[in-house]
Amino acid sequence: MRYISTRGQAPSLSFEDVLLTGLASDGGLYVPESLPQFSHQEIASWSALNYADLAHKILLPFVEEDISSSELKTMVDETYASFNHKAVAPLIQLDHNEWVLELFHGPTLAFKDFALQLLGRLMDHVLIKRDKHLVIMGATSGDTGSAAIEGCRHSERVQMFILHPYERVSEVQRRQMTTLIGDNIHNIAVRGNFDDCQQMVKQSFSDQSFLNGGQLGAVNSINWARIMAQIVYYFYAAVALGGPHREVSFSVPTGNFGDIYAGYLAKKMGLPIKQLVVATNENDILHRCISANQYSKNSLVQTLSPSMDIMVSSNFERLLFDLYDRDGSALSELVVGLNSGAVNSLEPKRWQQACQLFSSHRVDDKKTCDVISQVALQHNYLLDPHTAIGVEAGRVCNRHLQVPMITMATAHAVKFPDAVIEAGQTAPELPNHLTDLFERPERCQVLDNDLVKVQNYMISQL
Ligand SMILES: *Cc1c(COP(=O)(O)O)cnc(C)c1O
């Protein structure tokens, strides 16, 4: 399997190279040249597989030219054995045809663990094989950081720098990053917002000269391997509810468009998915784009669902690439226009295609709290604020009531006690492996929103 850039100018790469590269050299994102296809018969034959075995089946075609079947098997087995639930991704029924897929049983309690715990193992494997070292730089709105650090903290080949917006992540989120102390782990709190952090990461990737020959690797969802790992749980949930013979729909709390893009790929690989719902908070550029063909940056709003507080969604470019018939130069022109503000909509026929593929809904903080308390009262189940947005969007957008609607439960409610309390509920207790989180020492460097200062700090630590 080869990987190509959405902007059409960068060379195609193998899986291993894509894994270690962030953005393509032309500024684009890597996508597979083609997708593996699974027949209904084959999908049906997976109904008895456990999560790790299913992941092995689905991921092998993406990596097999570089990584052997048995090496991959060992890595997925270890990854999902580190989760705190035997089912790895249990499905919970809330109501008739209303389900949530709990994706928060990994070590850092958010769905990012599904990809990042595997990514750490894949990277280490390739770096050891090539006898290389890698400097990883990533931006986080809260959950990517801890999952990435957890995934790489035992690596002797990786130095990791994680930027988060100063005082804009929850205390649990911050402590999950800053209390993982290791010589190769560097947390940086930037006096700015998430988009400022992401912008600095992007600029550093496009000009890596400050590293004097070193190479930057990515843990943000611009890294293809993350998207790939997330495809698996769409199959897992659908098969558990009778797929492929029975269709299912998914509602996905969305920020960077990574998770829901994986659902779109699952559908293209042969999984019968009826509806894919894009659920946003008040930072709603994706909802405005899908519902009204308006693509323009608004200013950032701080919400009760901080992991989705972003102005632009990097991975949307991967979908646009398909909508524009995989024409790299057309896409390049479009993306440059959208980013500069010169263009603020898609060509009508491309937009109509997007509307066929996705529904969308935006949920504000008040409604988020209402849903948390309604579901707690009526179903005795505590949603985190991101998942609550997904549940609400799933309800509003559902056009096929006879089809199960599955909301991706992207985080454990314990990570976001503010929203839970505002919804009139009691904040849950930290799970066993984190009970002393508030007593652990922290290590973190606060820096100005200034690229040179951040890069100088990085060099001083290498
Ligand atoms: C990252 C995150 C999201 C958004 O996921 P994307 O792949 O960026 O769309 C939603 N909920 C939680 C809890 C997250 O951590």
Coordinates of C-alpha atoms and ligand atoms in Angstrom, one line a residue:
M1 CA 0.0 0.0 0.0
R2 CA 1.4 3.4 -1.0
Y3 CA 0.3 6.7 0.5
I4 CA -0.2 9.9 -1.4
S5 CA -0.5 13.6 -0.5
T6 CA -3.8 15.4 -0.8
R7 CA -2.0 18.3 -2.5
G8 CA -0.5 16.0 -5.2
Q9 CA 3.1 17.4 -5.2
A10 CA 4.9 15.3 -2.5
P11 CA 6.4 11.9 -3.3
S12 CA 4.3 8.8 -2.4
L13 CA 5.5 7.0 0.7
S14 CA 5.4 3.5 2.3
F15 CA 3.5 2.9 5.5
E16 CA 6.7 3.2 7.6
D17 CA 7.6 6.5 6.1
V18 CA 4.1 7.9 6.5
L19 CA 4.2 6.8 10.2
L20 CA 7.3 8.8 10.9
T21 CA 6.4 11.9 8.7
G22 CA 3.9 14.5 9.7
L23 CA 2.6 16.8 7.0
A24 CA 3.6 16.0 3.5
S25 CA 6.3 18.2 2.0
D26 CA 3.7 20.0 -0.1
G27 CA 1.7 20.9 3.0
G28 CA -0.9 18.2 2.3
L29 CA -1.9 15.1 4.4
Y30 CA -1.2 11.6 3.5
V31 CA -4.0 9.2 2.5
P32 CA -3.8 5.6 1.2
E33 CA -3.7 5.4 -2.6
S34 CA -6.6 2.9 -2.4
L35 CA -8.7 1.3 0.4
P36 CA -8.9 -2.4 1.2
Q37 CA -12.4 -3.7 0.5
F38 CA -14.2 -6.2 2.7
S39 CA -17.2 -8.2 1.4
H40 CA -20.3 -8.7 3.6
Q41 CA -19.4 -12.3 3.9
E42 CA -16.0 -11.5 5.2
I43 CA -17.4 -8.9 7.7
A44 CA -20.0 -11.4 8.9
S45 CA -17.3 -13.9 9.6
W46 CA -15.7 -11.5 12.1
S47 CA -18.6 -11.7 14.5
A48 CA -16.8 -13.9 17.1
L49 CA -13.5 -12.0 17.0
N50 CA -12.2 -10.1 20.0
Y51 CA -11.2 -6.5 19.6
A52 CA -7.5 -7.1 19.0
D53 CA -8.1 -9.9 16.5
L54 CA -10.5 -7.7 14.6
A55 CA -7.9 -4.8 14.6
H56 CA -5.4 -7.2 13.2
K57 CA -7.7 -8.2 10.3
I58 CA -8.6 -4.6 9.4
L59 CA -5.2 -3.0 9.8
L60 CA -3.0 -5.6 8.1
P61 CA -3.7 -4.5 4.5
F62 CA -2.6 -1.0 5.4
V63 CA 0.8 -2.0 6.8
E64 CA 1.7 -5.5 5.4
E65 CA 4.4 -4.4 3.0
D66 CA 6.4 -3.1 5.9
I67 CA 5.3 -4.9 9.0
S68 CA 4.7 -8.7 9.2
S69 CA 1.4 -10.2 10.2
S70 CA 2.9 -11.6 13.4
E71 CA 4.6 -8.4 14.4
L72 CA 1.4 -6.5 14.0
K73 CA -0.5 -9.1 16.0
T74 CA 1.9 -8.7 18.9
M75 CA 1.5 -4.9 18.8
V76 CA -2.3 -4.9 18.7
D77 CA -2.5 -7.6 21.4
E78 CA -0.3 -5.5 23.7
T79 CA -2.1 -2.3 22.9
Y80 CA -5.6 -3.5 23.7
A81 CA -4.5 -5.6 26.6
S82 CA -3.6 -2.3 28.3
F83 CA -7.3 -1.3 28.3
N84 CA -9.3 -1.6 31.5
H85 CA -12.3 -3.4 30.1
K86 CA -12.4 -6.9 28.7
A87 CA -14.5 -5.8 25.7
V88 CA -12.1 -2.9 25.0
A89 CA -15.0 -0.9 23.4
P90 CA -18.2 -2.0 25.2
L91 CA -21.6 -1.0 23.7
I92 CA -24.1 0.4 26.2
Q93 CA -27.8 0.7 25.3
L94 CA -29.5 3.8 26.5
D95 CA -32.9 3.5 24.8
H96 CA -34.6 1.7 22.0
N97 CA -32.1 1.8 19.1
E98 CA -30.0 4.4 21.0
W99 CA -26.5 3.2 22.0
V100 CA -23.2 4.6 23.1
L101 CA -19.8 3.0 22.3
E102 CA -17.6 3.5 25.3
L103 CA -14.2 4.4 23.9
F104 CA -12.7 5.6 27.2
H105 CA -11.3 2.4 28.8
G106 CA -7.8 3.1 27.7
P107 CA -5.1 4.3 30.2
T108 CA -5.9 8.0 29.7
L109 CA -9.7 7.7 29.6
A110 CA -10.4 9.1 26.1
F111 CA -10.8 7.6 22.7
K112 CA -7.4 8.9 21.6
D113 CA -5.9 5.9 23.4
F114 CA -7.2 3.5 20.6
A115 CA -4.8 5.1 18.2
L116 CA -2.0 6.5 20.3
Q117 CA -1.2 3.4 22.4
L118 CA -0.7 1.6 19.1
L119 CA 1.1 4.5 17.4
G120 CA 3.8 4.5 20.2
R121 CA 4.4 0.8 19.6
L122 CA 4.5 1.1 15.8
M123 CA 6.9 4.0 16.0
D124 CA 9.2 2.3 18.4
H125 CA 9.2 -0.8 16.2
V126 CA 10.2 1.1 13.1
L127 CA 12.8 3.3 14.9
I128 CA 14.5 0.3 16.4
K129 CA 14.5 -1.5 13.0
R130 CA 16.0 1.6 11.3
D131 CA 18.2 2.5 14.3
K132 CA 16.9 6.0 14.2
H133 CA 15.7 8.6 16.7
L134 CA 12.7 10.9 16.4
V135 CA 11.6 14.3 17.9
I136 CA 7.9 14.3 18.2
M137 CA 6.0 17.6 18.4
G138 CA 2.3 17.8 18.9
A139 CA -0.4 20.2 19.9
T140 CA -3.3 19.1 22.2
S141 CA -6.6 20.5 23.3
G142 CA -6.4 18.1 26.2
D143 CA -6.7 14.5 25.4
T144 CA -4.2 13.8 22.6
G145 CA -1.3 15.0 24.9
S146 CA -1.8 12.5 27.7
A147 CA -2.5 9.6 25.3
A148 CA 0.6 10.4 23.2
I149 CA 2.8 10.7 26.2
E150 CA 1.5 7.5 27.7
G151 CA 2.1 5.7 24.4
C152 CA 5.7 6.9 24.0
R153 CA 7.0 7.4 27.5
H154 CA 8.9 4.2 27.7
S155 CA 10.5 4.7 24.3
E156 CA 14.3 5.2 24.2
R157 CA 14.1 6.5 20.7
V158 CA 11.6 9.3 21.0
Q159 CA 11.9 12.8 22.5
M160 CA 8.4 14.2 22.9
F161 CA 7.2 17.9 23.1
I162 CA 3.5 18.4 23.7
L163 CA 2.1 21.9 23.5
H164 CA -1.2 22.7 25.3
P165 CA -3.0 26.0 25.7
Y166 CA -2.2 27.4 29.1
E167 CA -5.1 27.2 31.6
R168 CA -7.5 26.0 28.9
V169 CA -7.5 22.3 29.6
S170 CA -9.2 20.7 32.6
E171 CA -7.1 20.0 35.7
V172 CA -7.5 16.2 35.2
Q173 CA -6.4 16.6 31.6
R174 CA -3.4 18.7 32.6
R175 CA -2.3 16.4 35.4
Q176 CA -2.6 13.4 33.1
M177 CA 0.1 15.0 31.0
T178 CA 2.3 16.8 33.5
T179 CA 2.6 14.0 36.0
L180 CA 4.0 11.6 33.5
I181 CA 7.6 12.6 34.2
G182 CA 10.4 11.2 32.1
D183 CA 13.6 12.5 30.6
N184 CA 12.1 12.2 27.1
I185 CA 8.8 13.9 27.9
H186 CA 8.4 17.7 27.7
N187 CA 5.2 19.5 28.4
I188 CA 4.8 23.1 27.2
A189 CA 1.9 25.3 28.2
V190 CA 1.5 28.0 25.6
R191 CA -0.1 31.4 26.5
G192 CA -2.6 31.1 23.7
N193 CA -5.3 28.8 22.4
F194 CA -5.3 25.4 20.8
D195 CA -5.1 26.8 17.3
D196 CA -2.0 28.9 18.3
C197 CA -0.4 25.6 19.4
Q198 CA -1.4 23.8 16.3
Q199 CA -0.1 26.6 14.1
M200 CA 3.3 26.5 15.8
V201 CA 3.4 22.7 15.2
K202 CA 2.5 23.1 11.6
Q203 CA 5.1 25.9 11.1
S204 CA 7.8 23.7 12.7
F205 CA 7.0 20.8 10.4
S206 CA 7.1 22.9 7.3
D207 CA 10.5 24.3 8.3
Q208 CA 12.5 21.9 10.4
S209 CA 15.8 23.6 10.1
F210 CA 15.8 24.6 13.8
L211 CA 16.5 21.0 14.6
N212 CA 19.8 21.1 12.7
G213 CA 19.1 17.9 10.7
G214 CA 16.8 16.2 13.2
Q215 CA 13.5 14.8 12.0
L216 CA 10.1 15.7 13.4
G217 CA 7.4 13.1 13.9
A218 CA 3.7 13.8 14.5
V219 CA 1.1 12.4 16.9
N220 CA -1.7 14.7 15.9
S221 CA -4.4 13.2 13.7
I222 CA -2.5 14.5 10.6
N223 CA -0.6 11.2 11.2
W224 CA -2.3 8.6 9.0
A225 CA -1.7 5.8 11.5
R226 CA -4.1 7.4 14.0
I227 CA -6.9 7.5 11.5
M228 CA -6.2 3.9 10.5
A229 CA -6.5 2.6 14.1
Q230 CA -9.8 4.4 14.6
I231 CA -11.5 2.6 11.6
V232 CA -11.6 -0.6 13.7
Y233 CA -14.1 0.3 16.3
Y234 CA -16.7 1.2 13.7
F235 CA -16.6 -2.4 12.4
Y236 CA -16.5 -3.7 16.0
A237 CA -19.7 -1.8 17.0
A238 CA -21.6 -2.6 13.8
V239 CA -20.8 -6.3 13.9
A240 CA -21.8 -6.4 17.5
L241 CA -25.3 -5.1 16.6
G242 CA -25.8 -7.5 13.7
G243 CA -23.8 -5.9 10.9
P244 CA -23.3 -6.2 8.0
H245 CA -26.8 -7.7 7.7
R246 CA -28.2 -4.9 9.7
E247 CA -27.3 -1.2 9.0
V248 CA -26.3 1.1 11.8
S249 CA -25.7 4.9 12.1
F250 CA -23.0 6.7 14.1
S251 CA -23.0 10.1 15.8
V252 CA -19.5 11.4 16.4
P253 CA -18.4 14.4 18.6
T254 CA -16.1 16.2 16.2
G255 CA -13.2 18.6 16.5
N256 CA -10.4 17.9 14.0
F257 CA -12.6 15.6 11.9
G258 CA -10.3 12.6 12.6
D259 CA -12.7 10.3 14.3
I260 CA -15.6 10.8 11.9
Y261 CA -13.3 10.6 8.9
A262 CA -12.4 7.1 10.1
G263 CA -16.1 6.3 10.0
Y264 CA -16.4 7.5 6.5
L265 CA -13.5 5.2 5.5
A266 CA -15.1 2.3 7.3
K267 CA -18.1 2.8 5.1
K268 CA -16.0 3.0 1.9
M269 CA -14.3 -0.2 2.9
G270 CA -17.6 -2.0 2.8
L271 CA -19.3 -1.5 6.2
P272 CA -23.0 -0.8 5.8
I273 CA -23.5 2.6 7.6
K274 CA -26.7 4.4 7.2
Q275 CA -25.9 7.8 8.6
L276 CA -22.8 9.6 9.8
V277 CA -23.6 12.5 12.1
V278 CA -21.1 15.3 12.7
A279 CA -21.7 16.6 16.2
T280 CA -20.1 20.0 17.1
N281 CA -20.1 22.3 20.0
E282 CA -20.3 26.1 19.4
N283 CA -17.1 26.0 17.4
D284 CA -19.1 24.9 14.5
I285 CA -17.2 25.4 11.3
L286 CA -18.0 21.8 10.2
H287 CA -21.7 22.1 11.0
R288 CA -21.9 25.4 9.1
C289 CA -20.1 23.9 6.1
I290 CA -22.3 20.7 6.0
S291 CA -25.6 22.4 6.7
A292 CA -25.2 25.6 4.8
N293 CA -22.0 25.4 2.7
Q294 CA -20.4 28.2 4.7
Y295 CA -16.8 27.6 5.5
S296 CA -15.3 30.5 7.4
K297 CA -13.4 30.8 10.6
N298 CA -15.2 32.3 13.5
S299 CA -13.4 33.3 16.7
L300 CA -12.8 30.6 19.2
V301 CA -15.4 30.0 21.9
Q302 CA -14.4 28.3 25.2
T303 CA -17.0 25.6 25.9
L304 CA -17.6 22.8 28.4
S305 CA -16.3 20.4 25.8
P306 CA -12.7 21.8 25.4
S307 CA -11.4 18.9 23.3
M308 CA -13.5 20.2 20.5
D309 CA -12.7 23.9 20.9
I310 CA -11.0 24.5 17.6
M311 CA -11.6 26.9 14.7
V312 CA -10.4 24.7 11.7
S313 CA -10.4 21.0 11.3
S314 CA -7.2 19.6 9.8
N315 CA -8.5 16.3 8.6
F316 CA -11.4 17.9 6.7
E317 CA -8.8 18.2 3.9
R318 CA -8.7 14.4 3.6
L319 CA -12.5 14.4 2.8
L320 CA -12.2 17.3 0.5
F321 CA -9.6 15.4 -1.5
D322 CA -12.2 12.8 -2.3
L323 CA -14.9 15.3 -2.9
Y324 CA -12.7 17.0 -5.4
D325 CA -12.0 13.6 -7.2
R326 CA -8.6 13.3 -5.7
D327 CA -7.3 16.2 -7.8
G328 CA -4.3 17.5 -5.9
S329 CA -3.9 20.8 -7.7
A330 CA -7.6 21.6 -7.5
L331 CA -7.5 20.8 -3.8
S332 CA -4.3 22.9 -3.2
E333 CA -6.0 25.9 -4.7
L334 CA -9.1 25.4 -2.7
V335 CA -7.3 24.9 0.6
V336 CA -5.1 27.9 0.1
G337 CA -8.3 29.9 -0.7
L338 CA -10.2 28.6 2.4
N339 CA -7.3 29.3 4.7
S340 CA -6.7 32.8 3.5
G341 CA -10.5 33.6 3.6
A342 CA -10.6 34.3 -0.1
V343 CA -12.9 31.3 -0.6
N344 CA -15.7 30.5 1.9
S345 CA -17.7 27.7 0.3
L346 CA -17.3 24.5 -1.7
E347 CA -18.4 24.1 -5.3
P348 CA -22.1 23.3 -5.1
K349 CA -21.9 19.8 -6.6
R350 CA -19.0 18.9 -4.2
W351 CA -21.0 20.3 -1.2
Q352 CA -24.1 18.3 -2.2
Q353 CA -22.0 15.2 -2.2
A354 CA -20.8 16.1 1.4
C355 CA -24.5 16.4 2.4
Q356 CA -25.2 12.9 1.1
L357 CA -22.5 11.6 3.2
F358 CA -23.0 13.5 6.5
S359 CA -25.6 15.1 8.6
S360 CA -24.6 17.7 11.2
H361 CA -25.8 19.5 14.3
R362 CA -24.4 22.0 16.7
V363 CA -25.0 21.8 20.5
D364 CA -24.4 24.7 22.9
D365 CA -23.3 24.4 26.6
K366 CA -26.7 24.7 28.0
K367 CA -28.1 21.9 25.9
T368 CA -25.1 19.8 26.7
C369 CA -25.9 20.1 30.4
D370 CA -29.5 19.4 29.8
V371 CA -28.7 16.2 27.9
I372 CA -26.2 15.1 30.7
S373 CA -28.9 15.5 33.3
Q374 CA -31.7 14.0 31.2
V375 CA -29.7 10.9 30.5
A376 CA -28.6 10.6 34.1
L377 CA -32.1 10.8 35.3
Q378 CA -33.9 8.7 32.8
H379 CA -31.2 6.1 32.0
N380 CA -29.0 6.3 35.1
Y381 CA -25.9 6.8 32.9
L382 CA -23.4 9.6 33.2
L383 CA -22.3 11.2 29.9
D384 CA -19.2 13.3 29.5
P385 CA -19.9 16.7 27.7
H386 CA -18.4 15.6 24.4
T387 CA -20.5 12.4 24.3
A388 CA -23.6 14.4 25.4
I389 CA -23.1 16.5 22.2
G390 CA -23.0 13.3 20.2
V391 CA -26.1 11.9 21.8
E392 CA -28.1 15.1 21.1
A393 CA -26.9 15.4 17.5
G394 CA -27.8 11.8 17.0
R395 CA -31.3 12.4 18.2
V396 CA -31.8 15.5 16.2
C397 CA -30.3 14.2 12.9
N398 CA -31.7 10.7 13.0
R399 CA -33.8 10.1 9.8
H400 CA -34.1 6.3 10.2
L401 CA -35.6 5.5 13.6
Q402 CA -35.5 1.8 12.8
V403 CA -31.7 1.8 12.5
P404 CA -29.6 1.8 15.7
M405 CA -27.9 5.1 16.3
I406 CA -24.5 4.6 18.0
T407 CA -22.8 7.7 19.6
M408 CA -19.1 7.5 20.1
A409 CA -18.5 8.1 23.9
T410 CA -15.2 9.8 23.4
A411 CA -14.2 10.5 27.0
H412 CA -14.9 9.4 30.6
A413 CA -17.0 11.9 32.5
V414 CA -14.3 12.1 35.3
K415 CA -12.1 14.2 32.9
F416 CA -14.7 17.0 32.8
P417 CA -16.2 17.4 36.3
D418 CA -17.2 21.1 35.6
A419 CA -19.7 20.1 33.0
V420 CA -21.0 17.2 35.2
I421 CA -21.5 19.5 38.2
E422 CA -23.1 22.2 36.0
A423 CA -25.6 19.5 34.9
G424 CA -26.5 18.9 38.5
Q425 CA -24.7 15.6 38.8
T426 CA -22.1 14.3 41.1
A427 CA -18.6 14.2 39.7
P428 CA -17.5 10.5 39.4
E429 CA -14.4 9.2 41.2
L430 CA -11.1 8.6 39.4
P431 CA -10.6 5.0 38.4
N432 CA -8.1 2.9 40.4
H433 CA -5.0 3.6 38.4
L434 CA -5.4 7.3 38.7
T435 CA -6.6 7.7 42.3
D436 CA -3.5 9.6 43.4
L437 CA -3.5 11.9 40.3
F438 CA -3.9 15.1 42.4
E439 CA -1.0 14.2 44.7
R440 CA 1.5 13.5 42.0
P441 CA 4.3 16.0 41.2
E442 CA 3.9 18.0 37.9
R443 CA 6.5 19.1 35.4
C444 CA 5.6 21.7 32.7
Q445 CA 7.2 24.8 31.1
V446 CA 5.0 27.8 30.5
L447 CA 6.0 29.8 27.4
D448 CA 4.7 32.8 25.4
N449 CA 2.8 32.2 22.2
D450 CA 6.0 32.7 20.2
L451 CA 7.4 30.2 17.8
V452 CA 11.1 31.2 18.3
K453 CA 10.8 30.9 22.1
V454 CA 9.2 27.4 21.8
Q455 CA 11.8 26.2 19.3
N456 CA 14.6 27.5 21.4
Y457 CA 13.3 25.8 24.4
M458 CA 13.0 22.5 22.4
I459 CA 16.6 22.7 21.3
S460 CA 17.8 23.4 24.9
Q461 CA 16.1 20.2 26.0
L462 CA 17.6 17.9 23.2
Ligands
LIG1 C1 -10.2 14.7 20.4 C2 -11.6 14.6 21.0 C3 -12.7 14.8 20.2 C4 -12.6 15.2 18.7 O1 -12.1 14.2 17.9 P1 -11.6 14.5 16.4 O2 -11.0 13.3 15.9 O3 -10.6 15.6 16.5 O4 -12.8 15.0 15.7 C5 -13.9 14.6 20.8 N1 -14.0 14.2 22.1 C6 -13.0 14.1 22.9 C7 -13.2 13.7 24.3 C8 -11.7 14.2 22.3 O5 -10.6 14.0 23.1

